PDB file of N, CA and C in Angstrom:
ATOM      1  N   UNK X   1       0.435  -1.308   0.226  1.00 59.00           N
ATOM      2  CA  UNK X   1       0.331   0.420   0.301  1.00 59.00           C
ATOM      3  C   UNK X   1       0.514   0.966  -0.071  1.00 59.00           C
ATOM      4  N   UNK X   2       0.465   2.429  -0.512  1.00 64.00           N
ATOM      5  CA  UNK X   2       0.887   3.935  -0.458  1.00 64.00           C
ATOM      6  C   UNK X   2       0.100   4.919   0.192  1.00 64.00           C
ATOM      7  N   UNK X   3       0.603   5.524   0.456  1.00 69.00           N
ATOM      8  CA  UNK X   3      -0.614   6.830   0.580  1.00 69.00           C
ATOM      9  C   UNK X   3       0.921   8.292   0.417  1.00 69.00           C
ATOM     10  N   UNK X   4       0.472   8.345  -1.245  1.00 73.00           N
ATOM     11  CA  UNK X   4       0.788  10.025  -0.990  1.00 73.00           C
ATOM     12  C   UNK X   4       0.609  10.986  -0.577  1.00 73.00           C
ATOM     13  N   UNK X   5       0.856  12.614   0.542  1.00 72.00           N
ATOM     14  CA  UNK X   5      -0.045  13.206   1.440  1.00 72.00           C
ATOM     15  C   UNK X   5       1.028  14.550   0.853  1.00 72.00           C
ATOM     16  N   UNK X   6      -0.123  15.272   0.946  1.00 74.00           N
ATOM     17  CA  UNK X   6       0.446  16.614   0.814  1.00 74.00           C
ATOM     18  C   UNK X   6      -0.546  17.902   1.818  1.00 74.00           C
ATOM     19  N   UNK X   7      -0.480  18.501   2.578  1.00 72.00           N
ATOM     20  CA  UNK X   7      -1.251  19.192   3.828  1.00 72.00           C
ATOM     21  C   UNK X   7      -2.336  19.798   2.934  1.00 72.00           C
ATOM     22  N   UNK X   8      -2.198  20.404   2.180  1.00 76.00           N
ATOM     23  CA  UNK X   8      -3.233  20.887   1.469  1.00 76.00           C
ATOM     24  C   UNK X   8      -3.664  20.546   0.289  1.00 76.00           C
ATOM     25  N   UNK X   9      -3.026  19.827  -0.360  1.00 76.00           N
ATOM     26  CA  UNK X   9      -3.099  18.756  -1.185  1.00 76.00           C
ATOM     27  C   UNK X   9      -3.220  19.700  -2.444  1.00 76.00           C
ATOM     28  N   UNK X  10      -1.957  20.823  -2.472  1.00 84.00           N
ATOM     29  CA  UNK X  10      -1.947  21.467  -4.132  1.00 84.00           C
ATOM     30  C   UNK X  10      -0.758  20.299  -4.048  1.00 84.00           C
ATOM     31  N   UNK X  11      -1.122  19.430  -4.930  1.00 86.00           N
ATOM     32  CA  UNK X  11      -0.108  18.231  -5.860  1.00 86.00           C
ATOM     33  C   UNK X  11      -1.190  17.289  -6.601  1.00 86.00           C
ATOM     34  N   UNK X  12      -0.297  16.975  -7.406  1.00 87.00           N
ATOM     35  CA  UNK X  12      -1.251  15.350  -8.397  1.00 87.00           C
ATOM     36  C   UNK X  12       0.121  14.117  -7.809  1.00 87.00           C
ATOM     37  N   UNK X  13      -0.575  13.119  -8.915  1.00 87.00           N
ATOM     38  CA  UNK X  13       0.148  12.171  -8.032  1.00 87.00           C
ATOM     39  C   UNK X  13       0.349  11.068  -8.985  1.00 87.00           C
ATOM     40  N   UNK X  14       1.166  10.429 -10.016  1.00 89.00           N
ATOM     41  CA  UNK X  14       0.914   9.298 -10.696  1.00 89.00           C
ATOM     42  C   UNK X  14       1.666   8.071  -9.824  1.00 89.00           C
ATOM     43  N   UNK X  15       0.776   6.665  -9.835  1.00 88.00           N
ATOM     44  CA  UNK X  15       1.271   5.560  -9.279  1.00 88.00           C
ATOM     45  C   UNK X  15       0.772   4.674  -9.986  1.00 88.00           C
ATOM     46  N   UNK X  16       2.307   3.881 -10.503  1.00 89.00           N
ATOM     47  CA  UNK X  16       1.695   2.623 -12.001  1.00 89.00           C
ATOM     48  C   UNK X  16       2.605   1.101 -10.877  1.00 89.00           C
ATOM     49  N   UNK X  17       2.345   0.285 -11.990  1.00 91.00           N
ATOM     50  CA  UNK X  17       3.101  -0.829 -11.276  1.00 91.00           C
ATOM     51  C   UNK X  17       3.796  -1.673 -12.435  1.00 91.00           C
ATOM     52  N   UNK X  18       4.417  -2.503 -12.880  1.00 92.00           N
ATOM     53  CA  UNK X  18       5.074  -2.846 -14.140  1.00 92.00           C
ATOM     54  C   UNK X  18       5.595  -4.055 -13.892  1.00 92.00           C
ATOM     55  N   UNK X  19       5.053  -4.971 -14.909  1.00 89.00           N
ATOM     56  CA  UNK X  19       5.255  -6.649 -14.554  1.00 89.00           C
ATOM     57  C   UNK X  19       6.689  -6.742 -15.954  1.00 89.00           C
ATOM     58  N   UNK X  20       8.056  -6.397 -15.316  1.00 83.00           N
ATOM     59  CA  UNK X  20       8.818  -6.237 -16.881  1.00 83.00           C
ATOM     60  C   UNK X  20       8.659  -5.071 -17.723  1.00 83.00           C
ATOM     61  N   UNK X  21       7.929  -4.837 -18.840  1.00 85.00           N
ATOM     62  CA  UNK X  21       7.617  -3.554 -19.664  1.00 85.00           C
ATOM     63  C   UNK X  21       6.367  -3.722 -20.010  1.00 85.00           C
ATOM     64  N   UNK X  22       5.720  -4.655 -18.998  1.00 88.00           N
ATOM     65  CA  UNK X  22       3.818  -4.087 -19.255  1.00 88.00           C
ATOM     66  C   UNK X  22       3.471  -3.660 -17.889  1.00 88.00           C
ATOM     67  N   UNK X  23       2.600  -2.757 -18.340  1.00 90.00           N
ATOM     68  CA  UNK X  23       1.561  -1.974 -16.618  1.00 90.00           C
ATOM     69  C   UNK X  23       0.855  -2.723 -16.490  1.00 90.00           C
ATOM     70  N   UNK X  24       0.604  -3.298 -15.236  1.00 89.00           N
ATOM     71  CA  UNK X  24       0.024  -3.584 -14.740  1.00 89.00           C
ATOM     72  C   UNK X  24      -1.649  -3.391 -13.684  1.00 89.00           C
ATOM     73  N   UNK X  25      -1.155  -2.142 -13.148  1.00 87.00           N
ATOM     74  CA  UNK X  25      -1.984  -1.632 -12.991  1.00 87.00           C
ATOM     75  C   UNK X  25      -2.006   0.423 -13.045  1.00 87.00           C
ATOM     76  N   UNK X  26      -1.955   1.142 -13.138  1.00 88.00           N
ATOM     77  CA  UNK X  26      -2.411   2.495 -13.791  1.00 88.00           C
ATOM     78  C   UNK X  26      -3.140   3.839 -13.126  1.00 88.00           C
ATOM     79  N   UNK X  27      -2.945   4.296 -12.455  1.00 84.00           N
ATOM     80  CA  UNK X  27      -3.470   5.509 -12.148  1.00 84.00           C
ATOM     81  C   UNK X  27      -3.472   6.961 -12.482  1.00 84.00           C
ATOM     82  N   UNK X  28      -2.728   6.971 -13.632  1.00 86.00           N
ATOM     83  CA  UNK X  28      -2.953   7.908 -13.980  1.00 86.00           C
ATOM     84  C   UNK X  28      -2.509   9.003 -13.211  1.00 86.00           C
ATOM     85  N   UNK X  29      -2.084  10.814 -13.941  1.00 87.00           N
ATOM     86  CA  UNK X  29      -2.187  11.491 -13.090  1.00 87.00           C
ATOM     87  C   UNK X  29      -3.806  12.462 -12.678  1.00 87.00           C
ATOM     88  N   UNK X  30      -3.715  11.754 -11.369  1.00 84.00           N
ATOM     89  CA  UNK X  30      -4.663  12.519 -10.249  1.00 84.00           C
ATOM     90  C   UNK X  30      -4.078  13.239  -9.341  1.00 84.00           C
ATOM     91  N   UNK X  31      -5.549  14.069  -9.017  1.00 83.00           N
ATOM     92  CA  UNK X  31      -5.165  14.928  -7.827  1.00 83.00           C
ATOM     93  C   UNK X  31      -5.271  14.811  -5.950  1.00 83.00           C
ATOM     94  N   UNK X  32      -3.872  14.837  -5.791  1.00 78.00           N
ATOM     95  CA  UNK X  32      -4.303  14.497  -4.161  1.00 78.00           C
ATOM     96  C   UNK X  32      -4.962  14.997  -3.608  1.00 78.00           C
ATOM     97  N   UNK X  33      -5.497  14.492  -2.473  1.00 68.00           N
ATOM     98  CA  UNK X  33      -6.024  15.100  -1.475  1.00 68.00           C
ATOM     99  C   UNK X  33      -5.424  14.882  -0.595  1.00 68.00           C
ATOM    100  N   UNK X  34      -5.854  15.837   0.318  1.00 49.00           N
ATOM    101  CA  UNK X  34      -5.249  15.777   2.344  1.00 49.00           C
ATOM    102  C   UNK X  34      -5.372  14.831   2.309  1.00 49.00           C
ATOM    103  N   UNK X  35      -6.143  13.879   2.127  1.00 49.00           N
ATOM    104  CA  UNK X  35      -5.867  12.739   2.961  1.00 49.00           C
ATOM    105  C   UNK X  35      -5.884  11.099   2.680  1.00 49.00           C
ATOM    106  N   UNK X  36      -5.145  11.442   1.349  1.00 51.00           N
ATOM    107  CA  UNK X  36      -3.708  10.772   0.404  1.00 51.00           C
ATOM    108  C   UNK X  36      -4.959  10.164  -0.154  1.00 51.00           C
ATOM    109  N   UNK X  37      -3.940   8.578  -0.854  1.00 52.00           N
ATOM    110  CA  UNK X  37      -5.224   7.943  -1.994  1.00 52.00           C
ATOM    111  C   UNK X  37      -3.674   6.130  -2.003  1.00 52.00           C
ATOM    112  N   UNK X  38      -5.049   5.565  -1.327  1.00 55.00           N
ATOM    113  CA  UNK X  38      -4.276   4.339  -0.664  1.00 55.00           C
ATOM    114  C   UNK X  38      -5.277   3.226  -1.539  1.00 55.00           C
ATOM    115  N   UNK X  39      -3.957   2.252  -1.774  1.00 66.00           N
ATOM    116  CA  UNK X  39      -5.219   1.918  -3.578  1.00 66.00           C
ATOM    117  C   UNK X  39      -4.667   0.443  -3.351  1.00 66.00           C
ATOM    118  N   UNK X  40      -5.388  -0.550  -3.143  1.00 72.00           N
ATOM    119  CA  UNK X  40      -4.732  -1.776  -3.428  1.00 72.00           C
ATOM    120  C   UNK X  40      -5.813  -2.912  -4.002  1.00 72.00           C
ATOM    121  N   UNK X  41      -4.802  -3.712  -4.906  1.00 79.00           N
ATOM    122  CA  UNK X  41      -4.687  -4.503  -6.182  1.00 79.00           C
ATOM    123  C   UNK X  41      -4.179  -6.110  -4.968  1.00 79.00           C
ATOM    124  N   UNK X  42      -4.937  -7.071  -5.815  1.00 81.00           N
ATOM    125  CA  UNK X  42      -5.138  -8.891  -4.918  1.00 81.00           C
ATOM    126  C   UNK X  42      -3.677  -9.457  -6.048  1.00 81.00           C
ATOM    127  N   UNK X  43      -2.894 -10.077  -5.394  1.00 83.00           N
ATOM    128  CA  UNK X  43      -1.887 -11.060  -6.181  1.00 83.00           C
ATOM    129  C   UNK X  43      -2.513 -11.113  -7.472  1.00 83.00           C
ATOM    130  N   UNK X  44      -3.496 -12.280  -7.411  1.00 82.00           N
ATOM    131  CA  UNK X  44      -3.926 -12.625  -8.707  1.00 82.00           C
ATOM    132  C   UNK X  44      -4.184 -11.666  -9.502  1.00 82.00           C
ATOM    133  N   UNK X  45      -4.771 -10.209  -9.150  1.00 82.00           N
ATOM    134  CA  UNK X  45      -4.910  -9.506 -10.064  1.00 82.00           C
ATOM    135  C   UNK X  45      -3.435  -9.234 -11.148  1.00 82.00           C
ATOM    136  N   UNK X  46      -2.274  -8.896 -10.531  1.00 84.00           N
ATOM    137  CA  UNK X  46      -0.804  -8.632 -10.398  1.00 84.00           C
ATOM    138  C   UNK X  46      -0.193  -9.970 -11.287  1.00 84.00           C
ATOM    139  N   UNK X  47      -0.626 -10.357 -11.320  1.00 84.00           N
ATOM    140  CA  UNK X  47       0.121 -12.009 -11.689  1.00 84.00           C
ATOM    141  C   UNK X  47      -0.804 -12.411 -13.047  1.00 84.00           C
ATOM    142  N   UNK X  48      -2.289 -11.815 -13.111  1.00 84.00           N
ATOM    143  CA  UNK X  48      -2.443 -12.353 -14.179  1.00 84.00           C
ATOM    144  C   UNK X  48      -3.362 -10.989 -15.027  1.00 84.00           C
ATOM    145  N   UNK X  49      -3.128  -9.315 -15.010  1.00 84.00           N
ATOM    146  CA  UNK X  49      -3.405  -8.737 -15.730  1.00 84.00           C
ATOM    147  C   UNK X  49      -2.575  -8.900 -16.497  1.00 84.00           C
ATOM    148  N   UNK X  50      -2.671  -7.740 -18.028  1.00 83.00           N
ATOM    149  CA  UNK X  50      -1.464  -8.209 -18.638  1.00 83.00           C
ATOM    150  C   UNK X  50      -0.463  -8.715 -18.920  1.00 83.00           C
ATOM    151  N   UNK X  51      -0.467 -10.168 -19.140  1.00 82.00           N
ATOM    152  CA  UNK X  51       0.935 -10.828 -18.935  1.00 82.00           C
ATOM    153  C   UNK X  51       2.038 -10.328 -20.351  1.00 82.00           C
ATOM    154  N   UNK X  52       3.234 -10.722 -19.599  1.00 80.00           N
ATOM    155  CA  UNK X  52       4.253 -10.690 -20.121  1.00 80.00           C
ATOM    156  C   UNK X  52       4.532 -11.775 -22.130  1.00 80.00           C
ATOM    157  N   UNK X  53       4.682 -11.468 -23.382  1.00 80.00           N
ATOM    158  CA  UNK X  53       4.845 -12.215 -24.297  1.00 80.00           C
ATOM    159  C   UNK X  53       5.454 -13.818 -23.274  1.00 80.00           C
ATOM    160  N   UNK X  54       4.523 -14.656 -23.738  1.00 80.00           N
ATOM    161  CA  UNK X  54       5.401 -15.745 -23.035  1.00 80.00           C
ATOM    162  C   UNK X  54       4.953 -17.127 -21.878  1.00 80.00           C
ATOM    163  N   UNK X  55       3.809 -15.992 -21.737  1.00 81.00           N
ATOM    164  CA  UNK X  55       2.936 -16.423 -20.205  1.00 81.00           C
ATOM    165  C   UNK X  55       1.933 -15.959 -20.771  1.00 81.00           C
ATOM    166  N   UNK X  56       1.114 -16.895 -20.867  1.00 73.00           N
ATOM    167  CA  UNK X  56      -0.912 -17.064 -20.514  1.00 73.00           C
ATOM    168  C   UNK X  56      -1.122 -16.048 -19.013  1.00 73.00           C
ATOM    169  N   UNK X  57      -2.195 -15.760 -18.607  1.00 64.00           N
ATOM    170  CA  UNK X  57      -2.432 -15.203 -17.388  1.00 64.00           C
ATOM    171  C   UNK X  57      -2.371 -16.372 -16.323  1.00 64.00           C
ATOM    172  N   UNK X  58      -2.340 -17.108 -16.684  1.00 69.00           N
ATOM    173  CA  UNK X  58      -1.853 -18.693 -15.521  1.00 69.00           C
ATOM    174  C   UNK X  58      -0.887 -19.078 -15.689  1.00 69.00           C
ATOM    175  N   UNK X  59      -0.177 -19.093 -16.173  1.00 75.00           N
ATOM    176  CA  UNK X  59       1.469 -19.899 -17.304  1.00 75.00           C
ATOM    177  C   UNK X  59       2.097 -19.139 -16.067  1.00 75.00           C
ATOM    178  N   UNK X  60       2.284 -17.964 -15.439  1.00 80.00           N
ATOM    179  CA  UNK X  60       3.882 -17.619 -14.639  1.00 80.00           C
ATOM    180  C   UNK X  60       3.165 -17.432 -12.943  1.00 80.00           C
ATOM    181  N   UNK X  61       3.505 -18.576 -11.860  1.00 83.00           N
ATOM    182  CA  UNK X  61       2.604 -18.055 -11.178  1.00 83.00           C
ATOM    183  C   UNK X  61       3.611 -17.658  -9.972  1.00 83.00           C
ATOM    184  N   UNK X  62       5.231 -16.994 -10.185  1.00 87.00           N
ATOM    185  CA  UNK X  62       5.708 -16.129 -10.085  1.00 87.00           C
ATOM    186  C   UNK X  62       6.473 -15.376 -10.941  1.00 87.00           C
ATOM    187  N   UNK X  63       6.331 -13.423 -10.435  1.00 88.00           N
ATOM    188  CA  UNK X  63       6.830 -12.305 -10.729  1.00 88.00           C
ATOM    189  C   UNK X  63       7.415 -11.701 -10.598  1.00 88.00           C
ATOM    190  N   UNK X  64       8.237 -10.609 -11.070  1.00 90.00           N
ATOM    191  CA  UNK X  64       8.849  -9.671 -10.371  1.00 90.00           C
ATOM    192  C   UNK X  64       8.230  -7.910 -10.727  1.00 90.00           C
ATOM    193  N   UNK X  65       7.650  -7.182 -10.248  1.00 92.00           N
ATOM    194  CA  UNK X  65       7.493  -5.824 -10.537  1.00 92.00           C
ATOM    195  C   UNK X  65       8.390  -4.658  -9.825  1.00 92.00           C
ATOM    196  N   UNK X  66       7.853  -4.101 -10.229  1.00 94.00           N
ATOM    197  CA  UNK X  66       7.703  -2.303  -9.743  1.00 94.00           C
ATOM    198  C   UNK X  66       6.860  -1.142  -8.844  1.00 94.00           C
ATOM    199  N   UNK X  67       7.323  -1.035  -8.722  1.00 92.00           N
ATOM    200  CA  UNK X  67       6.467   0.116  -8.600  1.00 92.00           C
ATOM    201  C   UNK X  67       7.233   1.172  -8.414  1.00 92.00           C
ATOM    202  N   UNK X  68       6.090   2.459  -9.136  1.00 93.00           N
ATOM    203  CA  UNK X  68       6.336   3.986  -9.545  1.00 93.00           C
ATOM    204  C   UNK X  68       5.331   5.359  -8.765  1.00 93.00           C
ATOM    205  N   UNK X  69       5.643   5.733  -7.521  1.00 89.00           N
ATOM    206  CA  UNK X  69       4.504   6.237  -6.980  1.00 89.00           C
ATOM    207  C   UNK X  69       5.357   8.318  -7.719  1.00 89.00           C
ATOM    208  N   UNK X  70       4.926   9.099  -8.030  1.00 90.00           N
ATOM    209  CA  UNK X  70       5.656  10.305  -8.810  1.00 90.00           C
ATOM    210  C   UNK X  70       4.968  11.266  -8.057  1.00 90.00           C
ATOM    211  N   UNK X  71       5.111  12.662  -7.496  1.00 88.00           N
ATOM    212  CA  UNK X  71       3.782  13.217  -6.478  1.00 88.00           C
ATOM    213  C   UNK X  71       4.898  14.320  -7.091  1.00 88.00           C
ATOM    214  N   UNK X  72       3.736  15.361  -8.272  1.00 88.00           N
ATOM    215  CA  UNK X  72       4.126  16.187  -8.729  1.00 88.00           C
ATOM    216  C   UNK X  72       3.540  17.075  -8.140  1.00 88.00           C
ATOM    217  N   UNK X  73       4.539  18.387  -7.361  1.00 86.00           N
ATOM    218  CA  UNK X  73       3.412  19.320  -6.498  1.00 86.00           C
ATOM    219  C   UNK X  73       3.159  20.933  -7.638  1.00 86.00           C
ATOM    220  N   UNK X  74       2.916  21.493  -6.708  1.00 85.00           N
ATOM    221  CA  UNK X  74       2.319  22.558  -7.554  1.00 85.00           C
ATOM    222  C   UNK X  74       2.834  23.973  -7.260  1.00 85.00           C
ATOM    223  N   UNK X  75       3.788  23.945  -6.702  1.00 80.00           N
ATOM    224  CA  UNK X  75       5.277  24.753  -6.257  1.00 80.00           C
ATOM    225  C   UNK X  75       5.563  25.501  -7.522  1.00 80.00           C
ATOM    226  N   UNK X  76       5.373  26.730  -7.526  1.00 77.00           N
ATOM    227  CA  UNK X  76       5.760  27.583  -8.459  1.00 77.00           C
ATOM    228  C   UNK X  76       6.777  28.899  -8.322  1.00 77.00           C
ATOM    229  N   UNK X  77       7.899  29.747  -8.840  1.00 71.00           N
ATOM    230  CA  UNK X  77       8.542  31.317  -8.585  1.00 71.00           C
ATOM    231  C   UNK X  77       8.211  31.698  -9.429  1.00 71.00           C
ATOM    232  N   UNK X  78       6.990  31.790 -10.037  1.00 71.00           N
ATOM    233  CA  UNK X  78       5.822  33.072 -10.714  1.00 71.00           C
ATOM    234  C   UNK X  78       5.969  33.222 -11.851  1.00 71.00           C
ATOM    235  N   UNK X  79       7.243  32.419 -12.534  1.00 76.00           N
ATOM    236  CA  UNK X  79       7.674  32.325 -14.235  1.00 76.00           C
ATOM    237  C   UNK X  79       7.619  30.458 -14.167  1.00 76.00           C
ATOM    238  N   UNK X  80       8.015  29.971 -13.492  1.00 77.00           N
ATOM    239  CA  UNK X  80       8.245  28.227 -14.210  1.00 77.00           C
ATOM    240  C   UNK X  80       7.514  27.614 -12.685  1.00 77.00           C
ATOM    241  N   UNK X  81       7.872  25.846 -13.100  1.00 77.00           N
ATOM    242  CA  UNK X  81       7.350  25.043 -12.094  1.00 77.00           C
ATOM    243  C   UNK X  81       9.170  24.519 -11.806  1.00 77.00           C
ATOM    244  N   UNK X  82       9.085  24.697 -10.446  1.00 75.00           N
ATOM    245  CA  UNK X  82       9.721  24.502  -9.003  1.00 75.00           C
ATOM    246  C   UNK X  82      10.088  22.900  -9.022  1.00 75.00           C
ATOM    247  N   UNK X  83      10.862  22.145  -9.472  1.00 74.00           N
ATOM    248  CA  UNK X  83      10.443  20.445  -9.711  1.00 74.00           C
ATOM    249  C   UNK X  83      11.382  19.975  -8.217  1.00 74.00           C
ATOM    250  N   UNK X  84      12.507  20.885  -7.447  1.00 80.00           N
ATOM    251  CA  UNK X  84      12.782  20.932  -6.140  1.00 80.00           C
ATOM    252  C   UNK X  84      11.044  20.177  -5.028  1.00 80.00           C
ATOM    253  N   UNK X  85      10.789  20.606  -5.619  1.00 82.00           N
ATOM    254  CA  UNK X  85       8.731  20.265  -4.564  1.00 82.00           C
ATOM    255  C   UNK X  85       8.980  18.959  -4.576  1.00 82.00           C
ATOM    256  N   UNK X  86       9.085  18.540  -6.225  1.00 86.00           N
ATOM    257  CA  UNK X  86       8.177  17.090  -6.459  1.00 86.00           C
ATOM    258  C   UNK X  86       9.219  15.982  -6.095  1.00 86.00           C
ATOM    259  N   UNK X  87       8.538  14.734  -5.422  1.00 87.00           N
ATOM    260  CA  UNK X  87       8.954  13.669  -5.559  1.00 87.00           C
ATOM    261  C   UNK X  87       9.005  12.255  -6.043  1.00 87.00           C
ATOM    262  N   UNK X  88       9.798  11.457  -5.432  1.00 91.00           N
ATOM    263  CA  UNK X  88       9.727   9.940  -6.942  1.00 91.00           C
ATOM    264  C   UNK X  88       9.869   8.993  -5.822  1.00 91.00           C
ATOM    265  N   UNK X  89       9.420   7.809  -5.832  1.00 91.00           N
ATOM    266  CA  UNK X  89       9.935   6.507  -5.166  1.00 91.00           C
ATOM    267  C   UNK X  89       9.556   5.141  -6.460  1.00 91.00           C
ATOM    268  N   UNK X  90      10.273   4.568  -6.442  1.00 93.00           N
ATOM    269  CA  UNK X  90      10.141   3.365  -7.332  1.00 93.00           C
ATOM    270  C   UNK X  90      10.427   2.223  -6.305  1.00 93.00           C
ATOM    271  N   UNK X  91      10.053   1.179  -6.153  1.00 93.00           N
ATOM    272  CA  UNK X  91      10.029  -0.317  -5.816  1.00 93.00           C
ATOM    273  C   UNK X  91      10.061  -1.270  -6.194  1.00 93.00           C
ATOM    274  N   UNK X  92      11.118  -2.017  -5.882  1.00 95.00           N
ATOM    275  CA  UNK X  92      10.529  -3.062  -6.170  1.00 95.00           C
ATOM    276  C   UNK X  92      10.027  -4.339  -5.905  1.00 95.00           C
ATOM    277  N   UNK X  93       9.628  -5.431  -6.189  1.00 92.00           N
ATOM    278  CA  UNK X  93       8.916  -6.760  -5.375  1.00 92.00           C
ATOM    279  C   UNK X  93       8.299  -8.266  -6.301  1.00 92.00           C
ATOM    280  N   UNK X  94       8.722  -8.959  -5.661  1.00 92.00           N
ATOM    281  CA  UNK X  94       8.448 -10.589  -6.521  1.00 92.00           C
ATOM    282  C   UNK X  94       6.999 -10.796  -5.491  1.00 92.00           C
ATOM    283  N   UNK X  95       5.543 -11.234  -6.520  1.00 89.00           N
ATOM    284  CA  UNK X  95       4.725 -12.047  -6.542  1.00 89.00           C
ATOM    285  C   UNK X  95       4.622 -13.465  -6.309  1.00 89.00           C
ATOM    286  N   UNK X  96       4.408 -14.073  -5.585  1.00 86.00           N
ATOM    287  CA  UNK X  96       3.960 -15.787  -6.643  1.00 86.00           C
ATOM    288  C   UNK X  96       2.857 -16.605  -5.994  1.00 86.00           C
ATOM    289  N   UNK X  97       1.227 -17.064  -6.229  1.00 79.00           N
ATOM    290  CA  UNK X  97       0.565 -17.314  -6.352  1.00 79.00           C
ATOM    291  C   UNK X  97       0.646 -18.723  -6.097  1.00 79.00           C
ATOM    292  N   UNK X  98       2.049 -19.386  -5.633  1.00 71.00           N
ATOM    293  CA  UNK X  98       1.802 -20.543  -5.588  1.00 71.00           C
ATOM    294  C   UNK X  98       2.351 -21.236  -4.559  1.00 71.00           C
TER     295      UNK X  98
END
């Protein structure tokens, strides 16, 4: 699970999970509320959604994934976007359905 947060909600977030080069979950760019945005996916969904070539939906019971959370703050210096307040976290994990 994850929880991106900004005290006044002045940010956008993008969260996605990839299995190899295939995206299995993607929120797209969404507004960041002050309460955060938890997301839950089942192991079964992650292992069967958009499998890589050579794997049918149930043929590969073990897989490696990468999750990527990027928070884009609305900070500006009056002329341009200030990337110094943006943040990103990437993690890798393995799931098994066997």
